[in-house]
Coordinates of C-alpha atoms in Angstrom, one line a residue:
Chain P
X1 CA 40.5 -8.1 8.5
X2 CA 37.2 -6.2 8.7
X3 CA 37.5 -4.7 5.3
X4 CA 38.3 -8.1 3.9
X5 CA 35.5 -9.8 5.6
X6 CA 33.1 -6.8 4.2
X7 CA 34.4 -7.3 0.8
X8 CA 33.9 -11.0 1.0
X9 CA 30.2 -10.5 2.2
X10 CA 29.8 -7.9 -0.5
X11 CA 30.9 -10.4 -3.2
X12 CA 28.8 -13.3 -1.6
X13 CA 25.7 -10.9 -1.6
X14 CA 26.0 -9.8 -5.2
X15 CA 26.3 -13.4 -6.2
X16 CA 23.4 -14.5 -3.8
X17 CA 21.0 -12.0 -5.1
X18 CA 21.8 -13.0 -8.7
X19 CA 21.4 -16.7 -7.8
X20 CA 18.1 -16.3 -5.9
X21 CA 16.3 -13.9 -8.1
X22 CA 15.0 -16.6 -10.8
X23 CA 14.1 -18.7 -7.8
X24 CA 12.1 -16.2 -6.2
X25 CA 10.2 -15.6 -9.6
X26 CA 9.7 -19.5 -10.0
X27 CA 8.4 -19.7 -6.6
X28 CA 5.8 -16.9 -6.9
X29 CA 4.6 -18.6 -10.2
X30 CA 4.5 -22.0 -8.6
X31 CA 2.4 -20.8 -5.7
X32 CA 0.1 -18.8 -8.0
X33 CA -0.4 -21.8 -10.2
X34 CA -1.1 -24.1 -7.1
X35 CA -3.6 -21.4 -5.6
X36 CA -5.7 -21.5 -8.9
X37 CA -5.6 -25.3 -9.0
X38 CA -3.0 -25.9 -11.7
X39 CA 0.3 -28.0 -11.2
X40 CA 2.5 -25.1 -12.5
X41 CA 6.1 -25.4 -13.8
X42 CA 8.9 -26.4 -11.5
X43 CA 10.6 -23.7 -9.4
X44 CA 13.7 -24.0 -11.4
X45 CA 11.8 -23.2 -14.8
X46 CA 13.2 -19.6 -14.8
X47 CA 16.7 -20.7 -14.7
X48 CA 16.1 -23.0 -17.8
X49 CA 14.3 -20.2 -19.6
X50 CA 17.3 -17.6 -19.0
X51 CA 19.8 -20.4 -20.3
X52 CA 17.8 -21.1 -23.2
X53 CA 17.4 -17.4 -24.2
X54 CA 21.1 -17.1 -23.7
X55 CA 21.9 -19.7 -26.2
X56 CA 19.5 -18.2 -28.7
X57 CA 20.6 -16.0 -31.6
X58 CA 19.8 -12.2 -31.3
X59 CA 17.3 -10.8 -33.8
X60 CA 17.5 -7.1 -34.2
X61 CA 15.1 -4.7 -36.0
X62 CA 16.7 -3.2 -39.1
X63 CA 16.3 0.4 -37.6
X64 CA 17.5 -0.4 -34.2
X65 CA 20.3 1.8 -33.0
X66 CA 23.1 1.3 -30.7
X67 CA 21.1 2.4 -27.7
X68 CA 18.8 -0.6 -28.3
X69 CA 21.6 -3.0 -28.0
X70 CA 23.5 -1.2 -25.0
X71 CA 20.3 -0.9 -22.9
X72 CA 20.0 -4.5 -21.6
X73 CA 23.5 -4.4 -20.4
X74 CA 23.2 -0.9 -18.8
X75 CA 19.8 -1.9 -17.2
X76 CA 21.1 -5.1 -15.9
X77 CA 24.1 -3.7 -14.3
X78 CA 22.3 -0.8 -12.7
X79 CA 19.7 -3.0 -11.2
X80 CA 22.2 -5.6 -10.0
X81 CA 24.4 -3.1 -8.5
X82 CA 21.2 -1.7 -6.7
X83 CA 20.2 -5.2 -5.4
X84 CA 23.8 -5.6 -4.1
X85 CA 23.6 -2.3 -2.2
X86 CA 20.5 -3.6 -0.1
X87 CA 21.8 -5.4 2.9
X88 CA 20.3 -8.9 2.8
X89 CA 22.0 -11.2 5.2
X90 CA 24.3 -8.8 7.0
X91 CA 25.0 -4.9 7.4
X92 CA 28.7 -5.4 7.2
X93 CA 29.2 -4.6 3.5
X94 CA 32.1 -3.1 1.7
X95 CA 29.6 -1.0 -0.3
X96 CA 27.5 0.0 2.9
X97 CA 28.7 3.6 3.1
X98 CA 27.6 4.1 -0.6
X99 CA 24.4 2.1 0.0
X100 CA 22.2 5.1 0.3
X101 CA 18.4 4.9 -0.3
X102 CA 18.6 7.9 -2.7
X103 CA 21.3 6.3 -4.7
X104 CA 19.2 3.2 -4.9
X105 CA 16.3 5.2 -6.2
X106 CA 18.6 6.8 -8.8
X107 CA 20.0 3.5 -10.0
X108 CA 16.4 2.1 -10.6
X109 CA 15.2 5.4 -12.0
X110 CA 18.2 5.4 -14.6
X111 CA 17.5 1.6 -15.4
X112 CA 13.9 2.5 -16.2
X113 CA 14.8 5.7 -18.2
X114 CA 17.0 3.6 -20.6
X115 CA 14.4 0.9 -20.9
X116 CA 11.8 3.3 -22.0
X117 CA 14.1 4.8 -24.5
X118 CA 14.8 1.4 -25.9
X119 CA 11.2 0.7 -25.9
X120 CA 10.6 3.7 -28.2
X121 CA 13.9 3.1 -30.2
X122 CA 12.4 0.6 -32.8
X123 CA 9.6 2.8 -33.6
X124 CA 7.0 0.2 -33.2
X125 CA 3.6 1.3 -31.6
X126 CA 3.8 -1.3 -29.0
X127 CA 7.0 -0.1 -27.6
X128 CA 5.8 3.5 -27.5
X129 CA 2.7 2.4 -25.6
X130 CA 4.7 0.5 -23.1
X131 CA 7.1 3.4 -22.7
X132 CA 4.5 6.0 -22.3
X133 CA 2.6 4.0 -19.7
X134 CA 5.8 3.1 -17.8
X135 CA 6.7 6.7 -17.5
X136 CA 3.3 7.5 -16.3
X137 CA 3.5 4.9 -13.6
X138 CA 7.1 6.0 -12.7
X139 CA 6.0 9.6 -12.5
X140 CA 3.7 8.7 -9.8
X141 CA 5.7 6.0 -8.2
X142 CA 8.9 7.9 -7.8
X143 CA 7.5 10.8 -5.5
X144 CA 5.7 8.2 -3.4
X145 CA 9.1 6.1 -3.1
X146 CA 10.8 9.6 -2.0
X147 CA 8.4 10.3 0.6
X148 CA 8.8 6.9 2.1
X149 CA 12.5 7.4 2.2
X150 CA 12.2 10.9 3.9
X151 CA 9.9 9.6 6.6
X152 CA 12.4 6.7 7.3
X153 CA 15.2 9.0 7.2
X154 CA 13.5 11.6 9.5
X155 CA 13.0 8.8 11.9
X156 CA 16.4 7.1 11.7
X157 CA 18.4 10.3 10.9
X158 CA 20.1 8.5 8.1
X159 CA 19.3 7.4 4.5
X160 CA 22.1 4.6 4.8
X161 CA 20.5 1.3 4.6
X162 CA 22.9 -0.4 6.7
X163 CA 22.3 2.2 9.5
X164 CA 18.6 1.8 9.0
X165 CA 18.7 -1.9 9.5
X166 CA 21.0 -1.6 12.6
X167 CA 18.7 1.1 14.1
X168 CA 15.6 -1.0 13.4
X169 CA 17.1 -4.2 15.0
X170 CA 18.1 -2.2 18.1
X171 CA 14.4 -2.0 19.0
X172 CA 14.9 1.9 19.8
X173 CA 11.8 2.4 17.8
X174 CA 8.5 0.8 18.6
X175 CA 5.3 0.4 16.5
X176 CA 5.0 3.6 14.6
X177 CA 2.1 5.1 12.5
X178 CA 4.6 6.6 10.2
X179 CA 6.3 3.3 9.6
X180 CA 3.1 1.4 9.1
X181 CA 1.8 4.0 6.6
X182 CA 5.4 4.0 4.9
X183 CA 5.2 0.1 4.8
X184 CA 1.8 0.0 3.1
X185 CA 2.9 2.8 0.6
X186 CA 6.2 0.9 0.1
X187 CA 4.3 -2.5 -0.8
X188 CA 1.9 -0.5 -3.2
X189 CA 5.0 1.2 -5.1
X190 CA 6.7 -2.2 -5.1
X191 CA 3.6 -3.8 -6.8
X192 CA 3.6 -1.1 -9.3
X193 CA 7.3 -1.0 -10.0
X194 CA 7.5 -4.6 -10.7
X195 CA 4.5 -4.9 -12.8
X196 CA 2.6 -7.2 -10.7
X197 CA -1.3 -7.8 -11.0
X198 CA -3.4 -4.9 -10.2
X199 CA -1.1 -2.5 -12.3
X200 CA 0.3 -4.9 -14.9
X201 CA 0.1 -8.6 -15.7
X202 CA 3.5 -10.1 -16.4
X203 CA 2.0 -13.3 -17.6
X204 CA 0.2 -11.9 -20.4
X205 CA 0.9 -10.6 -23.8
X206 CA -2.5 -8.7 -24.2
X207 CA -1.8 -5.4 -25.7
X208 CA -4.7 -3.6 -24.0
X209 CA -3.0 -4.2 -20.5
X210 CA 0.7 -4.7 -21.0
X211 CA 3.2 -2.2 -19.7
X212 CA 6.5 -3.8 -19.2
X213 CA 6.1 -6.6 -21.8
X214 CA 5.2 -4.0 -24.5
X215 CA 8.6 -2.3 -23.9
X216 CA 10.5 -5.3 -24.3
X217 CA 8.7 -6.9 -27.1
X218 CA 11.3 -6.2 -29.7
X219 CA 14.2 -7.9 -27.7
X220 CA 15.4 -11.5 -28.3
X221 CA 18.1 -13.9 -27.3
X222 CA 20.6 -12.9 -24.8
X223 CA 19.2 -9.2 -24.6
X224 CA 16.0 -10.6 -23.6
X225 CA 17.5 -12.8 -21.0
X226 CA 19.3 -10.0 -19.6
X227 CA 16.2 -7.9 -19.4
X228 CA 14.2 -10.8 -17.9
X229 CA 16.9 -11.4 -15.2
X230 CA 16.9 -7.5 -14.4
X231 CA 13.3 -7.5 -13.8
X232 CA 13.6 -10.8 -11.6
X233 CA 16.4 -9.0 -9.7
X234 CA 14.3 -6.0 -9.2
X235 CA 11.6 -8.1 -7.7
X236 CA 14.1 -9.5 -5.2
X237 CA 15.3 -6.0 -4.5
X238 CA 12.1 -4.6 -3.4
X239 CA 11.5 -7.7 -1.2
X240 CA 14.9 -7.4 0.3
X241 CA 14.4 -3.6 0.7
X242 CA 11.0 -4.2 2.6
X243 CA 12.7 -6.9 4.7
X244 CA 15.8 -4.6 5.3
X245 CA 13.9 -1.6 6.5
X246 CA 10.7 -3.1 8.1
X247 CA 11.8 -6.7 9.4
X248 CA 15.7 -6.8 9.6
X249 CA 15.6 -9.4 12.3
X250 CA 17.8 -12.2 11.9
X251 CA 20.4 -10.2 9.9
X252 CA 24.2 -10.3 11.0
X253 CA 25.6 -7.0 12.2
X254 CA 29.1 -5.8 12.2
X255 CA 31.2 -7.7 14.7
X256 CA 29.2 -10.8 14.8
X257 CA 30.7 -13.9 13.3
X258 CA 30.7 -15.8 10.2
X259 CA 28.0 -18.1 11.7
X260 CA 25.6 -15.3 12.3
X261 CA 26.3 -14.3 8.4
X262 CA 25.3 -17.7 7.4
X263 CA 22.3 -17.7 9.6
X264 CA 21.5 -14.3 8.0
X265 CA 21.3 -16.1 4.6
X266 CA 19.0 -18.7 5.8
X267 CA 16.8 -16.2 7.3
X268 CA 16.8 -14.2 4.1
X269 CA 15.8 -17.3 2.0
X270 CA 13.0 -17.8 4.5
X271 CA 11.8 -14.2 4.1
X272 CA 11.8 -14.4 0.6
X273 CA 9.6 -17.7 0.7
X274 CA 7.2 -15.9 3.0
X275 CA 7.2 -12.7 0.7
X276 CA 6.6 -14.5 -2.4
X277 CA 3.8 -16.5 -1.0
X278 CA 2.2 -13.5 0.3
X279 CA 2.6 -11.9 -3.2
X280 CA 1.1 -14.9 -5.0
X281 CA -1.8 -14.7 -2.5
X282 CA -2.5 -11.0 -3.2
X283 CA -2.2 -11.5 -6.9
X284 CA -4.6 -14.4 -7.2
X285 CA -7.3 -12.6 -4.9
X286 CA -7.5 -9.4 -6.8
X287 CA -8.3 -8.4 -10.4
X288 CA -6.2 -6.4 -12.9
X289 CA -7.0 -2.6 -12.6
X290 CA -7.9 -0.5 -15.7
X291 CA -4.8 1.6 -16.7
X292 CA -6.8 4.8 -15.8
X293 CA -7.0 3.7 -12.3
X294 CA -3.4 3.4 -11.8
X295 CA -3.2 6.9 -11.1
X296 CA -5.5 6.7 -8.2
X297 CA -3.8 3.4 -6.8
X298 CA -0.2 5.3 -6.9
X299 CA -1.8 8.5 -5.7
X300 CA -2.9 6.5 -2.8
X301 CA 0.5 5.4 -2.1
X302 CA 1.8 9.0 -2.4
X303 CA -0.7 10.2 0.1
X304 CA 0.0 7.3 2.5
X305 CA 3.6 8.1 2.6
X306 CA 3.0 11.8 2.9
X307 CA 0.6 11.2 5.9
X308 CA 3.5 9.0 7.3
X309 CA 5.7 12.0 7.2
X310 CA 3.1 14.3 8.6
X311 CA 2.5 12.1 11.6
X312 CA 6.1 12.1 12.5
X313 CA 5.5 15.5 14.0
X314 CA 2.9 14.5 16.4
X315 CA 4.7 11.4 17.6
X316 CA 6.9 11.4 20.7
X317 CA 10.6 12.4 20.1
X318 CA 11.2 12.9 16.5
Chain Q
X1 CA 9.7 -2.6 23.5
X2 CA 9.4 -0.6 26.7
X3 CA 6.0 1.1 26.1
X4 CA 3.7 -1.5 24.3
X5 CA 0.6 0.4 25.7
X6 CA 1.5 3.4 23.9
X7 CA 2.6 1.7 20.6
X8 CA -0.4 -0.6 20.3
X9 CA -2.9 2.2 21.1
X10 CA -1.2 4.3 18.5
X11 CA -1.4 1.6 15.9
X12 CA -5.0 0.8 16.4
X13 CA -5.9 4.4 16.1
X14 CA -3.9 4.5 12.9
X15 CA -5.9 1.6 11.6
X16 CA -9.2 3.4 12.2
X17 CA -7.8 6.5 10.3
X18 CA -6.6 4.3 7.4
X19 CA -9.9 2.8 7.2
X20 CA -11.5 6.4 6.8
X21 CA -9.2 6.8 3.9
X22 CA -10.1 3.3 2.5
X23 CA -13.9 4.6 2.8
X24 CA -13.1 7.6 0.8
X25 CA -11.5 5.4 -1.9
X26 CA -14.3 2.8 -2.2
X27 CA -16.7 3.0 -5.4
X28 CA -19.0 0.2 -4.9
X29 CA -21.5 0.3 -1.9
X30 CA -20.9 -3.3 -0.8
X31 CA -17.2 -2.7 -0.6
X32 CA -18.0 0.6 1.4
X33 CA -19.8 -1.5 3.7
X34 CA -17.2 -3.9 4.2
X35 CA -14.6 -1.3 4.9
X36 CA -17.0 0.3 7.5
X37 CA -17.2 -3.1 9.2
X38 CA -13.4 -3.2 9.3
X39 CA -13.2 0.4 10.9
X40 CA -15.7 -0.5 13.4
X41 CA -13.7 -3.6 14.3
X42 CA -10.4 -1.5 14.6
X43 CA -12.4 0.7 16.9
X44 CA -13.6 -2.2 19.0
X45 CA -10.0 -3.2 19.3
X46 CA -8.9 0.2 20.4
X47 CA -11.5 0.5 22.9
X48 CA -10.7 -3.1 24.3
X49 CA -7.1 -2.3 24.3
X50 CA -7.6 0.9 26.3
X51 CA -9.7 -0.9 28.7
X52 CA -7.1 -3.5 29.2
X53 CA -4.0 -1.2 29.5
X54 CA -5.5 1.4 31.5
X55 CA -7.6 -0.9 33.8
X56 CA -10.9 0.8 33.1
X57 CA -13.6 -1.8 32.8
X58 CA -16.3 0.3 31.7
X59 CA -14.4 0.8 28.3
X60 CA -15.2 -3.0 27.7
X61 CA -18.8 -2.0 27.5
X62 CA -18.0 0.6 24.8
X63 CA -16.0 -2.0 23.0
X64 CA -19.0 -4.3 23.2
X65 CA -21.5 -1.7 22.1
X66 CA -19.3 -0.8 19.1
X67 CA -18.9 -4.3 18.2
X68 CA -22.6 -5.1 18.3
X69 CA -23.9 -1.9 17.0
X70 CA -21.3 -0.8 14.5
X71 CA -19.7 -3.9 13.3
X72 CA -22.7 -6.2 13.1
X73 CA -26.2 -4.5 13.2
X74 CA -25.6 -1.4 11.1
X75 CA -23.7 -3.1 8.2
X76 CA -26.3 -5.9 8.1
X77 CA -29.1 -3.5 8.0
X78 CA -27.5 -1.3 5.5
X79 CA -26.7 -4.4 3.3
X80 CA -30.3 -5.5 3.4
X81 CA -31.4 -2.0 2.5
X82 CA -29.0 -1.8 -0.5
X83 CA -30.3 -5.2 -1.7
X84 CA -33.9 -4.4 -1.1
X85 CA -33.6 -1.0 -3.1
X86 CA -31.6 -2.9 -5.8
X87 CA -28.9 -0.4 -5.8
X88 CA -25.9 -2.8 -5.1
X89 CA -24.5 -2.3 -8.6
X90 CA -24.1 1.4 -8.0
X91 CA -20.7 2.9 -8.7
X92 CA -20.3 6.4 -7.4
X93 CA -17.9 8.8 -9.4
X94 CA -18.7 11.5 -6.7
X95 CA -15.9 14.2 -6.7
X96 CA -13.4 12.2 -8.1
X97 CA -11.5 9.7 -5.9
X98 CA -7.9 11.3 -6.5
X99 CA -9.3 14.8 -5.5
X100 CA -11.1 13.5 -2.5
X101 CA -7.9 11.8 -1.3
X102 CA -5.9 15.0 -1.6
X103 CA -8.6 16.9 0.2
X104 CA -8.6 14.0 2.9
X105 CA -4.8 14.4 3.3
X106 CA -5.1 18.1 3.6
X107 CA -7.9 17.7 6.3
X108 CA -5.5 15.4 8.2
X109 CA -2.7 17.9 8.1
X110 CA -5.1 20.8 9.2
X111 CA -6.2 18.6 12.2
X112 CA -2.6 18.1 13.3
X113 CA -1.7 21.8 12.8
X114 CA -4.8 22.6 15.0
X115 CA -3.9 20.0 17.6
X116 CA -0.3 20.6 17.9
X117 CA -0.5 24.1 19.5
X118 CA -3.5 23.4 21.7
X119 CA -2.1 20.5 23.4
X120 CA 1.4 21.7 23.5
X121 CA 1.9 20.3 27.2
X122 CA -0.1 17.2 27.0
X123 CA 1.2 13.7 26.7
X124 CA 2.2 12.3 23.1
X125 CA -0.6 9.8 23.4
X126 CA -3.3 12.4 24.1
X127 CA -2.0 14.6 21.3
X128 CA -1.9 11.8 18.8
X129 CA -5.1 10.4 19.8
X130 CA -6.8 13.8 19.4
X131 CA -5.0 14.4 16.1
X132 CA -6.1 10.9 14.9
X133 CA -10.0 11.3 16.0
X134 CA -10.2 14.8 14.7
X135 CA -9.0 13.6 11.3
X136 CA -11.4 10.7 11.4
X137 CA -14.4 13.1 12.2
X138 CA -13.3 15.5 9.3
X139 CA -12.9 12.6 6.8
X140 CA -16.4 11.5 7.8
X141 CA -17.7 14.9 7.1
X142 CA -15.6 14.9 3.8
X143 CA -17.4 11.7 2.9
X144 CA -20.8 13.1 3.5
X145 CA -20.0 16.2 1.3
X146 CA -18.4 14.3 -1.6
X147 CA -20.8 11.4 -2.0
X148 CA -23.9 11.6 -4.0
X149 CA -25.7 8.6 -2.7
X150 CA -27.7 8.8 0.4
X151 CA -26.6 5.4 1.6
X152 CA -22.8 6.3 1.6
X153 CA -23.7 9.6 3.3
X154 CA -25.2 7.5 6.0
X155 CA -21.9 5.7 6.3
X156 CA -20.0 9.1 6.3
X157 CA -22.2 10.1 9.3
X158 CA -21.4 6.7 11.1
X159 CA -17.7 7.2 10.6
X160 CA -17.8 10.7 12.1
X161 CA -19.3 8.9 15.3
X162 CA -16.5 6.4 15.1
X163 CA -14.0 9.3 15.4
X164 CA -15.8 10.8 18.4
X165 CA -15.9 7.3 20.2
X166 CA -12.0 7.1 19.2
X167 CA -11.7 10.3 21.0
X168 CA -13.7 9.2 23.8
X169 CA -11.7 6.1 24.5
X170 CA -8.5 7.9 24.3
X171 CA -9.2 10.7 26.8
X172 CA -9.0 8.7 30.2
X173 CA -11.8 8.9 32.6
X174 CA -14.8 9.6 30.0
X175 CA -18.0 8.9 31.9
X176 CA -20.0 5.9 30.5
X177 CA -23.0 7.8 30.5
X178 CA -21.8 10.2 27.9
X179 CA -20.8 7.2 25.8
X180 CA -24.0 5.4 26.0
X181 CA -25.8 8.6 25.2
X182 CA -23.7 9.1 22.2
X183 CA -24.2 5.5 20.9
X184 CA -27.9 5.6 21.6
X185 CA -28.2 8.9 19.9
X186 CA -26.5 7.6 16.9
X187 CA -28.6 4.5 17.0
X188 CA -31.9 6.7 16.8
X189 CA -30.3 8.7 14.0
X190 CA -29.6 5.6 12.1
X191 CA -33.2 4.4 12.4
X192 CA -34.5 7.7 11.3
X193 CA -32.0 7.5 8.4
X194 CA -33.2 4.3 7.3
X195 CA -37.0 5.4 7.5
X196 CA -35.9 8.6 5.4
X197 CA -34.1 6.5 2.8
X198 CA -37.3 4.5 2.2
X199 CA -39.3 7.7 1.9
X200 CA -37.0 9.3 -0.4
X201 CA -36.8 6.2 -2.6
X202 CA -40.7 6.0 -2.6
X203 CA -41.1 9.6 -3.6
X204 CA -38.2 10.2 -6.0
X205 CA -37.4 6.6 -7.0
X206 CA -33.8 7.4 -6.6
X207 CA -31.2 8.0 -3.9
X208 CA -28.8 10.1 -5.9
X209 CA -28.9 13.6 -4.2
X210 CA -28.1 15.6 -7.3
X211 CA -31.4 14.3 -8.8
X212 CA -33.3 15.1 -5.8
X213 CA -31.8 18.7 -5.7
X214 CA -33.4 19.5 -9.2
X215 CA -36.8 18.7 -7.5
X216 CA -36.2 21.7 -5.3
X217 CA -34.9 23.7 -8.2
X218 CA -31.5 24.1 -6.9
X219 CA -29.6 22.7 -9.9
X220 CA -30.9 23.0 -13.3

């Protein structure tokens, strides 16, 4: 019975993240537009965009290899699976034993690796530029992410996301310097990984600044739809991850009823709305950074996460 | 949430330390002053919280002093100095931000390594407070070393003093006289700094220490 319920929740979670990801993107765009005084497109515009792209014909470069065609599927699957692993409304998930933070990072890393390969596959200069910039950002963001994982893991004594969420909800840990530093570092990493404003501007096609857009410039039709959906899922994944580790309140735990799980869904949607609003506020209040300063920004994230791990050793009862 | 006093003191101290790192990260003088103001506000909150949670009313005076001197008076005066000397567009490459940050983290590690064996039998709060304030002091020193502009060296000096006050409010039973004297000596130092800045400026037409060193024949 428990297993059945866990499987049901897992399926529900996979569908939920897929359904909510474009909504989150649409919400962020709408709030940003309102903040700068425009009306902005409707919240459901990303769904329409995806549907339109899915109906369009795929145009391939003549020298595109099989890799170029396979990457959107691989990337989408890896990120969707990763998003399904993060507990969003209940910790009672069928995949919870495998939902390990390190597995999550590995899934995201392989998705990024394949996308960078695809960016270089057609041999255009933009794709190459995008791939090289993406790899530079990844090389700095990944160690920071791992340090965050390690400090959380030392504190909780587990890298399993479900256990982390349960531990945080139990109130056994108060306000911690390490956690605060890890939170700031995680937010910085999330901003860099999702190509948000100080690092990359997802709304432009200006060749001097773009990173992610440059890599996917050659994609069209359903391939582009999958790539776009994957990046929307990635944004949702990072918000869910921050919510799961640092603010898991409202989530249903093992043993609580179906009503608690439904409540968890509502709370999760509320968290996403708040997170999206904060992201939009942050993005409208800050200017785009030069590519050369990305190293400093992410180096800062790495150092903060390192400090977080160091401070674990002076605080009470590691 | 059994021990909110510990947790909150801990958090506020961390904010002060974080602001020290933010000071190291800044390139423009005005944003440097803004961060310094925020550090002073965090310090005020720390002192007020300690006063409230330990029931030591004299710490409220420390908080008030910090608020008036550090968070209002000094930033405003430095702001006016910068405007008056027309150096508000100055960007300081200094030592290279990345390198400075790495040095900063090493200093924090060093201070933790130093504090851990010394305070083996003290409470967690004291240990952490000492580690935090020692880090803030060392980061202030680093700031003074790594910056070329005299104004940011002054800010570095002020943040050292922030670290001292952080240590003072953490150790229970620090007499008010000591705090007052620290605060006033910094005040005097600050006034002297201000006068010096104008003199340096008048004589050498710059506040860049590297250029001034060449007058002494140190760097060619």
